[in-house]
XYZ file of C-alpha atoms in Angstrom:
95
model
C 87.775 67.195 26.363
C 89.885 64.346 27.094
C 90.894 63.104 30.493
C 94.636 63.805 29.867
C 93.860 67.395 29.136
C 91.937 67.747 32.446
C 94.802 66.271 34.525
C 97.760 68.077 32.651
C 96.037 71.424 32.145
C 99.048 73.574 33.403
C 101.479 72.232 30.741
C 101.765 74.924 27.846
C 102.977 72.095 25.433
C 99.330 70.607 25.396
C 97.898 73.883 24.160
C 100.472 73.730 21.162
C 99.616 70.141 20.424
C 95.993 71.122 20.352
C 96.650 73.820 17.813
C 98.267 71.305 15.527
C 94.916 69.542 15.340
C 93.727 72.498 13.225
C 96.334 71.543 10.512
C 94.417 68.283 9.855
C 91.652 70.307 8.344
C 94.332 71.908 5.865
C 95.503 68.534 5.028
C 91.817 67.641 4.168
C 91.817 70.392 1.647
C 94.881 69.169 -0.107
C 93.271 65.510 -0.361
C 90.008 66.513 -1.630
C 90.128 68.428 -4.983
C 86.482 69.626 -5.046
C 86.841 71.009 -1.426
C 90.023 72.808 -2.636
C 88.245 74.260 -5.584
C 85.345 75.567 -3.439
C 87.753 76.996 -0.808
C 89.897 78.708 -3.765
C 86.577 80.201 -5.265
C 85.372 81.570 -1.810
C 88.928 83.177 -1.319
C 88.948 84.690 -4.856
C 85.465 86.189 -4.391
C 86.224 88.017 -1.058
C 87.855 91.004 -2.727
C 85.069 91.712 -5.361
C 82.541 91.388 -2.339
C 84.536 93.669 -0.177
C 84.757 96.148 -2.948
C 80.874 96.125 -3.418
C 80.425 96.618 0.418
C 82.790 99.483 0.227
C 80.881 101.073 -2.632
C 77.653 100.586 -0.690
C 79.058 102.354 2.543
C 80.323 105.142 0.597
C 76.770 105.867 -1.173
C 74.981 105.243 2.150
C 77.632 107.825 3.644
C 76.680 110.265 1.144
C 72.945 110.220 1.548
C 73.493 110.237 5.359
C 75.433 113.395 5.163
C 72.637 114.805 2.863
C 70.030 113.830 5.329
C 71.787 115.298 8.296
C 72.073 118.658 6.227
C 68.378 118.565 5.061
C 66.579 116.877 7.970
C 68.856 117.404 11.082
C 66.838 120.018 12.629
C 63.419 118.585 11.785
C 63.930 114.944 12.866
C 65.782 113.138 15.688
C 66.835 110.401 13.280
C 69.225 112.493 11.438
C 70.833 114.589 14.289
C 74.447 113.591 13.617
C 76.304 111.567 11.127
C 76.250 108.329 13.167
C 72.562 108.421 13.889
C 72.051 109.268 10.220
C 74.030 106.166 9.079
C 72.240 103.992 11.483
C 68.848 105.170 10.080
C 70.195 104.678 6.525
C 71.173 101.108 7.496
C 67.634 100.365 8.875
C 66.026 101.622 5.860
C 68.411 99.657 3.573
C 67.844 96.385 5.261
C 64.156 96.958 6.142
C 65.002 96.541 9.811
């Protein structure tokens, strides 16, 4: 925090100028080719990762519905869908 920022805290232009500092990082990506390749690769992998997570959620939901149907009256862990999803998450992650 600079002294100027403390003295002129009420001026809205300063927050805009602070926002412009973020664009320095973007300029860094343009200059460093290896950093740009890594950043592009991470962005390209987001959609496949999202698809895999979506499939896992669908499969876990199916098993949660089955667990509520089969064990809902016998166990407190499967009383409703939300509790069953949480239990399935715990079983999956080993938590």
